[in-house]
Every structure is written in structure tokens, then in C-alpha cells.
Amino acid sequence: MKRPTTVLLTALAPVSWGTTYAVTTEFLPPDRPLFTALVRALPAGLLLLALTRVLPRGVWWAKAAVLGALNIGAFFPLLFVSAYRLPGGMAAVVGSAGPLFVVALSVPLLRERPAARTLATGAVAALGVSLVVLKGAGALDAAGVLAAVAATASMSAGTVLTRRWGRPDGVGPLALTGWQLTVGGLIVAPVALLAEGAPPALDGRAIGGYLYLALANTAVAYWLWFRGIGRLGATRAGFLGPLSPLTAAVTGWAALGQALTPVQALGMALAFAATLAGQLGSGVGYGRRTSYRKQPYSTARTCTSATSGSAKASANAGAKPSGASTSRPPRMRPSAE
């Protein structure tokens, strides 16, 4: 698949997530963040497990548990807690710093050095989203701010580790998504029961809202997201994140009939420009891998150079080059470790 199509499909994930706030406030029971996180994750995960019929093996039980905890089990509850406790679009402003978190975590985990352009683009994206959604409100709730920061850091760490570990041989992104959603839902379930008690009574609107969150907003969106990380890289995919708060803002304006102020229009233009720039960048700091399945790059390059030198020496001596010199160097494949 060509890269523009991959970018567009991956972008559908944060665009879908941007509708979460409107659905939560308009259709779902109030003040039930943990129950909402549970219903959003576990049914979708079990559905994908039933469709794929693939379970982790070996070390992937532990890796799936870590990814599920970061991307789902911690992120979902923290996201809803921050949305309930913070005024206006503050949670979205904190979330817009996600690309910067991804870049910072890519240094130790992916061995990528961020380019100055990457850092500048991430800062512009955060500034643009801030101009769009941040409004003057009273004192901020400390717990809400901490929850928003922790949610952004958790999702960013999960994004980078998803890129680092890849997928097991023969396992597609749909199965990997199912593993993570199921693990995340199982983590949230006991916490929701202890903290919020029995599930609330649900009417037709609430059931429809939860079905949308579980299927389109979660099962499909996260499949597209994890698939996109594998094809675009963690940094490029991370720069699509600001589309989520922008979508949330646009959805709110459409529902309330509000118009954009000049400052908000400027912020939206900056955020979209930064998102586009994040997809056009290349080179260091834009998702290049430095580990390989068989052996480290430096070792493979040394072996290849030594083999080429041996072949030249044999040819100069009039002898037939060895088998290593007449065959291609071993192909290096991206590591799933």
C-alpha cells in the first residue's frame, strides 16, 4: 500500500478518538470514567480475539501485557478521569504534547536522535492545539492535570514500544490489537468494580454510545493505529495525534453552532501544518530503526565488509572466491525484539 493511503488510514484513528468526548457527554452516564473505559476496551478485545483466534506465545505473553497496560489499561481510565475533572480543552492541550513524548522516548528505546526540525514541529503542534481548545477558566484541578499528563506519557510509551517490538511472525495487527484491548480491559475491570460499584442502568442512548466506542472508536481505530505505527514509525504516527483534539473541538462547534475565532483559526492552521510536516520529514528522528532480527547493524556491516575483503583477496590471488563472496550478504530484517 502506498504511503499516503497508509497515512490517511492511520489518521482515521485519532480523528475517531476526537469524537470520544462528545459521545461521552451526550450519550453516556455521567461520572463513570472507569466503567466507560472497561466497556470501551474489553468487549472490543474479546471480539477481535474471537475473529482472529490467535493467542500470544512465549515472551509475547509478557509483551502483550505491557503494551495492553500502557496503551489501554492505564491510558483509558486516565483519559476519562482527566476529561471529567479538567475545564474546557485542557486535557486536549496536554494530549497534544504526545509527539514530544514520543520523540523523547524514542531516544532510549529506539536509539533515534531527534532532529531539531522534529522537536520544533512537535512544539508548533502543541501550540496550535492550545490556541484552538484552551480557554480561560478557573483554577485547574491538580488530579486532572496529573491524569492528563500520565495518560499522554502512557500512550506515548506504548506507541514507541509497539514500534520497537513489532509483531510476532505470522501475527497481524488485528490480533495484536485484540491482545492489548483484552489485557487492558481485564486490568480495568476489578478497579472499576471496587471504585465505582455495580454498573449503572443503561438506556438506548447509552447502549448506542457504548457500541460506537467499543467498535468504531476502539476496535477499528486501534487496529488502524497499531498497523500505522508498524508502517510509518512511531514518530510519524505520533504526529497524527493532534488530529484528535482538533476533531474534538470541531465536533463541539458543530454540535453547539459556534464559530471559530481568529485565534482559534490560527491555532488550527498551525496544528494542521505541524501534522503535515510530521509526515513529510525524513531521516534521523523520524522513525528509523537501528536493531535487526539476526544481529546488530554494526556487526552485520562488519561481517559484510570482511566478506567483501576476503573475496577481493581471493580474486587477486587467482583463486575462486569462497561461497560467501559469490552470494549476497545476509539480508537484515527489522527485529521484533
Short mmCIF file of C-alpha atoms in Angstrom, two decimals:
data_model
loop_
_atom_site.label_atom_id
_atom_site.label_comp_id
_atom_site.label_asym_id
_atom_site.label_seq_id
_atom_site.Cartn_x
_atom_site.Cartn_y
_atom_site.Cartn_z
CA MET A 1 0.00 0.00 0.00
CA LYS A 2 1.29 3.44 -0.87
CA ARG A 3 2.32 5.65 2.00
CA PRO A 4 -0.30 8.47 1.51
CA THR A 5 -3.05 5.88 1.86
CA THR A 6 -1.39 4.47 4.98
CA VAL A 7 -1.18 7.96 6.48
CA LEU A 8 -4.85 8.65 5.75
CA LEU A 9 -6.00 5.34 7.22
CA THR A 10 -3.85 5.83 10.31
CA ALA A 11 -5.19 9.37 10.71
CA LEU A 12 -8.71 7.95 10.99
CA ALA A 13 -7.76 6.63 14.44
CA PRO A 14 -7.10 9.99 16.16
CA VAL A 15 -9.98 11.56 14.23
CA SER A 16 -12.27 8.87 15.66
CA TRP A 17 -10.84 9.38 19.14
CA GLY A 18 -11.65 13.07 18.85
CA THR A 19 -15.36 12.19 18.96
CA THR A 20 -14.97 10.42 22.31
CA TYR A 21 -15.66 13.48 24.46
CA ALA A 22 -18.88 14.42 22.62
CA VAL A 23 -20.19 10.84 22.78
CA THR A 24 -19.30 10.60 26.48
CA THR A 25 -21.05 13.83 27.47
CA GLU A 26 -24.10 13.42 25.23
CA PHE A 27 -24.86 9.71 25.41
CA LEU A 28 -23.21 8.06 28.42
CA PRO A 29 -23.97 8.07 32.16
CA PRO A 30 -22.09 10.87 33.99
CA ASP A 31 -19.16 10.37 36.35
CA ARG A 32 -18.40 6.77 35.39
CA PRO A 33 -14.90 7.02 33.82
CA LEU A 34 -13.73 3.56 34.86
CA PHE A 35 -16.88 1.78 33.73
CA THR A 36 -16.70 3.65 30.43
CA ALA A 37 -13.06 2.63 30.00
CA LEU A 38 -13.98 -1.00 30.74
CA VAL A 39 -16.88 -1.13 28.28
CA ARG A 40 -14.78 0.58 25.63
CA ALA A 41 -11.89 -1.92 25.90
CA LEU A 42 -12.96 -5.41 26.96
CA PRO A 43 -15.84 -6.16 24.53
CA ALA A 44 -13.74 -4.92 21.59
CA GLY A 45 -10.78 -7.04 22.68
CA LEU A 46 -12.85 -10.20 23.09
CA LEU A 47 -14.46 -9.61 19.69
CA LEU A 48 -11.07 -9.34 17.98
CA LEU A 49 -9.80 -12.43 19.80
CA ALA A 50 -12.84 -14.36 18.56
CA LEU A 51 -12.26 -13.15 14.99
CA THR A 52 -8.53 -13.83 14.84
CA ARG A 53 -8.32 -16.91 17.12
CA VAL A 54 -4.66 -16.19 17.78
CA LEU A 55 -3.09 -16.09 21.24
CA PRO A 56 0.38 -14.88 22.26
CA ARG A 57 3.22 -17.36 22.58
CA GLY A 58 6.37 -17.37 24.65
CA VAL A 59 7.72 -13.94 25.51
CA TRP A 60 4.79 -12.29 23.75
CA TRP A 61 2.55 -13.02 26.73
CA ALA A 62 4.66 -10.53 28.71
CA LYS A 63 4.99 -8.06 25.83
CA ALA A 64 1.24 -8.09 25.16
CA ALA A 65 0.64 -7.48 28.87
CA VAL A 66 2.97 -4.47 28.90
CA LEU A 67 1.50 -2.98 25.72
CA GLY A 68 -2.04 -3.62 26.90
CA ALA A 69 -1.34 -1.94 30.23
CA LEU A 70 0.23 1.15 28.64
CA ASN A 71 -2.00 1.64 25.59
CA ILE A 72 -5.29 0.59 27.17
CA GLY A 73 -5.28 -0.36 30.85
CA ALA A 74 -3.68 2.86 32.09
CA PHE A 75 -4.49 5.20 29.21
CA PHE A 76 -8.28 4.74 29.07
CA PRO A 77 -9.05 5.39 32.77
CA LEU A 78 -6.60 8.29 32.99
CA LEU A 79 -8.07 9.83 29.84
CA PHE A 80 -11.63 9.75 31.16
CA VAL A 81 -10.60 10.96 34.63
CA SER A 82 -8.87 13.98 33.10
CA ALA A 83 -11.85 14.68 30.81
CA TYR A 84 -14.24 14.71 33.78
CA ARG A 85 -12.03 16.84 36.04
CA LEU A 86 -10.44 19.43 33.74
CA PRO A 87 -12.18 22.51 32.35
CA GLY A 88 -12.59 23.20 28.66
CA GLY A 89 -9.93 21.68 26.42
CA MET A 90 -7.08 21.43 28.94
CA ALA A 91 -6.95 17.63 28.64
CA ALA A 92 -6.63 18.02 24.88
CA VAL A 93 -3.84 20.57 25.30
CA VAL A 94 -1.84 18.16 27.46
CA GLY A 95 -2.53 15.35 24.98
CA SER A 96 -1.23 17.45 22.12
CA ALA A 97 2.25 17.16 23.64
CA GLY A 98 2.18 13.46 22.71
CA PRO A 99 4.57 13.87 19.73
CA LEU A 100 7.17 15.39 22.03
CA PHE A 101 6.78 12.49 24.47
CA VAL A 102 7.22 10.03 21.59
CA VAL A 103 10.35 11.80 20.35
CA ALA A 104 11.84 11.83 23.85
CA LEU A 105 11.13 8.13 24.45
CA SER A 106 12.46 7.18 21.02
CA VAL A 107 15.97 8.18 22.10
CA PRO A 108 16.49 5.40 24.70
CA LEU A 109 14.04 2.85 23.30
CA LEU A 110 14.60 3.12 19.53
CA ARG A 111 18.08 4.68 19.56
CA GLU A 112 16.89 7.58 17.47
CA ARG A 113 18.33 11.05 17.79
CA PRO A 114 15.60 13.66 17.34
CA ALA A 115 16.28 16.25 14.67
CA ALA A 116 15.81 19.90 15.59
CA ARG A 117 13.06 20.07 12.98
CA THR A 118 11.20 17.22 14.71
CA LEU A 119 11.27 18.99 18.07
CA ALA A 120 10.20 22.28 16.53
CA THR A 121 7.32 20.59 14.69
CA GLY A 122 6.10 18.96 17.89
CA ALA A 123 6.21 22.27 19.74
CA VAL A 124 4.24 24.00 16.98
CA ALA A 125 1.61 21.24 17.06
CA ALA A 126 1.18 21.65 20.82
CA LEU A 127 0.95 25.44 20.46
CA GLY A 128 -1.62 25.18 17.69
CA VAL A 129 -3.86 22.85 19.66
CA SER A 130 -3.53 25.12 22.71
CA LEU A 131 -4.78 28.11 20.71
CA VAL A 132 -7.72 26.07 19.44
CA VAL A 133 -9.07 24.50 22.63
CA LEU A 134 -7.57 26.26 25.64
CA LYS A 135 -9.94 28.71 27.26
CA GLY A 136 -9.59 30.89 30.30
CA ALA A 137 -11.12 29.02 33.22
CA GLY A 138 -10.77 28.91 36.96
CA ALA A 139 -8.12 27.09 38.95
CA LEU A 140 -7.10 23.78 37.44
CA ASP A 141 -7.73 20.51 39.24
CA ALA A 142 -4.33 19.05 40.15
CA ALA A 143 -5.53 15.45 39.93
CA GLY A 144 -6.98 16.11 36.50
CA VAL A 145 -3.75 17.63 35.22
CA LEU A 146 -1.69 14.72 36.58
CA ALA A 147 -4.11 12.24 35.00
CA ALA A 148 -3.83 14.00 31.62
CA VAL A 149 -0.02 14.04 31.75
CA ALA A 150 0.11 10.39 32.85
CA ALA A 151 -2.33 9.38 30.08
CA THR A 152 -0.20 11.11 27.43
CA ALA A 153 3.02 9.56 28.75
CA SER A 154 1.45 6.09 28.93
CA MET A 155 0.13 6.16 25.37
CA SER A 156 3.41 7.58 24.08
CA ALA A 157 5.42 4.83 25.76
CA GLY A 158 3.08 2.21 24.33
CA THR A 159 3.43 3.73 20.85
CA VAL A 160 7.23 3.58 20.98
CA LEU A 161 7.32 0.03 22.39
CA THR A 162 4.85 -1.10 19.72
CA ARG A 163 7.34 0.10 17.11
CA ARG A 164 10.32 -1.43 18.94
CA TRP A 165 8.83 -4.88 19.39
CA GLY A 166 6.88 -5.09 16.15
CA ARG A 167 4.74 -8.22 15.88
CA PRO A 168 5.46 -11.95 16.11
CA ASP A 169 5.91 -13.78 12.82
CA GLY A 170 2.55 -14.65 11.28
CA VAL A 171 0.56 -12.35 13.58
CA GLY A 172 -1.32 -9.42 12.07
CA PRO A 173 -2.18 -6.05 13.63
CA LEU A 174 -5.77 -7.17 14.24
CA ALA A 175 -4.65 -9.94 16.60
CA LEU A 176 -2.14 -7.65 18.32
CA THR A 177 -4.89 -5.11 18.88
CA GLY A 178 -7.15 -7.78 20.35
CA TRP A 179 -4.46 -8.86 22.81
CA GLN A 180 -3.94 -5.34 24.08
CA LEU A 181 -7.61 -4.44 24.38
CA THR A 182 -8.34 -7.64 26.28
CA VAL A 183 -5.42 -7.17 28.66
CA GLY A 184 -6.35 -3.54 29.21
CA GLY A 185 -9.98 -4.40 29.87
CA LEU A 186 -9.04 -7.10 32.38
CA ILE A 187 -6.83 -4.60 34.19
CA VAL A 188 -9.60 -2.01 34.41
CA ALA A 189 -12.39 -4.44 35.42
CA PRO A 190 -11.52 -5.00 39.10
CA VAL A 191 -10.55 -1.35 39.60
CA ALA A 192 -13.89 -0.19 38.16
CA LEU A 193 -15.83 -2.62 40.35
CA LEU A 194 -14.05 -1.54 43.52
CA ALA A 195 -14.09 2.19 42.82
CA GLU A 196 -17.49 2.66 41.16
CA GLY A 197 -19.52 -0.34 42.24
CA ALA A 198 -22.13 -2.07 40.12
CA PRO A 199 -22.71 -0.94 36.53
CA PRO A 200 -25.27 1.84 36.04
CA ALA A 201 -28.64 1.36 34.38
CA LEU A 202 -28.37 1.93 30.64
CA ASP A 203 -30.96 3.34 28.26
CA GLY A 204 -30.96 3.10 24.47
CA ARG A 205 -28.78 6.17 24.01
CA ALA A 206 -26.15 4.86 26.40
CA ILE A 207 -26.11 1.44 24.74
CA GLY A 208 -25.68 3.05 21.32
CA GLY A 209 -22.87 5.24 22.65
CA TYR A 210 -21.04 2.30 24.18
CA LEU A 211 -21.42 0.26 20.99
CA TYR A 212 -19.87 3.10 19.00
CA LEU A 213 -16.99 3.46 21.46
CA ALA A 214 -16.29 -0.27 21.56
CA LEU A 215 -16.48 -0.95 17.81
CA ALA A 216 -15.65 2.06 15.61
CA ASN A 217 -13.86 4.19 18.21
CA THR A 218 -11.78 1.36 19.69
CA ALA A 219 -11.64 -1.96 17.79
CA VAL A 220 -11.33 -0.43 14.32
CA ALA A 221 -9.45 2.73 15.36
CA TYR A 222 -6.78 0.92 17.38
CA TRP A 223 -6.29 -1.65 14.65
CA LEU A 224 -5.60 1.18 12.20
CA TRP A 225 -3.32 2.88 14.76
CA PHE A 226 -1.10 -0.12 15.53
CA ARG A 227 -0.98 -1.01 11.85
CA GLY A 228 0.11 2.54 11.07
CA ILE A 229 2.85 2.52 13.71
CA GLY A 230 4.36 -0.56 12.09
CA ARG A 231 4.37 1.04 8.63
CA LEU A 232 5.05 4.71 9.38
CA GLY A 233 7.16 4.53 12.51
CA ALA A 234 6.43 5.78 16.00
CA THR A 235 7.38 9.42 15.38
CA ARG A 236 5.37 9.92 12.18
CA ALA A 237 2.34 8.20 13.68
CA GLY A 238 2.71 10.30 16.82
CA PHE A 239 2.44 13.49 14.79
CA LEU A 240 -1.07 12.45 13.77
CA GLY A 241 -2.14 12.64 17.42
CA PRO A 242 -3.10 16.36 17.38
CA LEU A 243 -5.90 15.46 14.98
CA SER A 244 -7.76 14.07 18.00
CA PRO A 245 -8.17 17.30 20.00
CA LEU A 246 -8.80 19.24 16.79
CA THR A 247 -11.60 16.84 15.91
CA ALA A 248 -12.98 17.19 19.42
CA ALA A 249 -13.06 20.96 19.02
CA VAL A 250 -14.70 20.83 15.59
CA THR A 251 -17.29 18.34 16.84
CA GLY A 252 -18.12 20.62 19.74
CA TRP A 253 -18.53 23.64 17.49
CA ALA A 254 -20.72 21.70 15.07
CA ALA A 255 -22.94 20.45 17.89
CA LEU A 256 -23.22 23.87 19.57
CA GLY A 257 -23.31 26.00 16.43
CA GLN A 258 -20.24 28.00 17.45
CA ALA A 259 -17.88 29.72 15.01
CA LEU A 260 -14.10 29.85 15.08
CA THR A 261 -12.46 32.96 16.46
CA PRO A 262 -9.44 34.33 14.56
CA VAL A 263 -7.08 32.99 17.25
CA GLN A 264 -8.66 29.53 17.05
CA ALA A 265 -8.45 29.56 13.26
CA LEU A 266 -4.74 30.41 13.52
CA GLY A 267 -4.20 27.61 16.02
CA MET A 268 -5.94 25.08 13.82
CA ALA A 269 -3.82 26.13 10.83
CA LEU A 270 -0.64 25.73 12.90
CA ALA A 271 -1.66 22.32 14.21
CA PHE A 272 -2.58 21.00 10.76
CA ALA A 273 0.64 22.38 9.29
CA ALA A 274 2.67 20.66 12.02
CA THR A 275 0.81 17.40 11.44
CA LEU A 276 1.58 17.59 7.73
CA ALA A 277 5.23 18.47 8.37
CA GLY A 278 5.49 15.45 10.67
CA GLN A 279 4.59 13.22 7.73
CA LEU A 280 6.89 14.87 5.22
CA GLY A 281 10.08 14.69 7.32
CA SER A 282 12.75 12.09 6.68
CA GLY A 283 15.97 10.89 8.18
CA VAL A 284 17.07 10.78 11.81
CA GLY A 285 14.31 11.34 14.29
CA TYR A 286 11.50 10.15 12.02
CA GLY A 287 11.20 6.50 12.94
CA ARG A 288 14.39 4.88 11.60
CA ARG A 289 15.08 1.52 13.21
CA THR A 290 18.54 0.62 14.49
CA SER A 291 18.05 -3.02 15.52
CA TYR A 292 17.68 -6.11 13.34
CA ARG A 293 16.44 -9.62 13.71
CA LYS A 294 19.65 -11.54 13.19
CA GLN A 295 22.31 -9.25 14.57
CA PRO A 296 23.04 -5.58 15.24
CA TYR A 297 23.57 -3.36 12.25
CA SER A 298 27.20 -2.65 13.13
CA THR A 299 28.00 -6.36 13.39
CA ALA A 300 26.27 -7.18 10.12
CA ARG A 301 28.08 -4.35 8.36
CA THR A 302 31.43 -5.53 9.72
CA CYS A 303 30.77 -9.08 8.59
CA THR A 304 29.76 -7.86 5.14
CA SER A 305 32.89 -5.74 4.83
CA ALA A 306 35.07 -8.63 5.96
CA THR A 307 33.43 -10.95 3.46
CA SER A 308 33.94 -8.46 0.64
CA GLY A 309 37.60 -8.02 1.62
CA SER A 310 38.12 -11.79 1.66
CA ALA A 311 36.59 -12.10 -1.79
CA LYS A 312 38.86 -9.42 -3.22
CA ALA A 313 41.91 -11.07 -1.71
CA SER A 314 40.95 -14.43 -3.19
CA ALA A 315 40.35 -12.91 -6.61
CA ASN A 316 43.71 -11.13 -6.55
CA ALA A 317 45.43 -14.41 -5.71
CA GLY A 318 43.80 -16.07 -8.72
CA ALA A 319 41.70 -18.35 -6.60
CA LYS A 320 37.97 -18.83 -6.90
CA PRO A 321 36.18 -16.70 -4.29
CA SER A 322 34.66 -18.55 -1.40
CA GLY A 323 30.94 -19.28 -1.24
CA ALA A 324 30.41 -16.22 0.94
CA SER A 325 31.92 -13.97 -1.71
CA THR A 326 29.70 -15.20 -4.54
CA SER A 327 26.42 -14.84 -2.66
CA ARG A 328 24.56 -11.83 -1.42
CA PRO A 329 25.27 -10.59 2.08
CA PRO A 330 22.64 -11.79 4.55
CA ARG A 331 19.58 -9.56 4.35
CA MET A 332 18.88 -7.66 7.56
CA ARG A 333 15.28 -7.78 8.68
CA PRO A 334 13.62 -5.48 11.22
CA SER A 335 13.68 -7.03 14.65
CA ALA A 336 10.57 -7.96 16.57
CA GLU A 337 12.55 -7.93 19.79
#
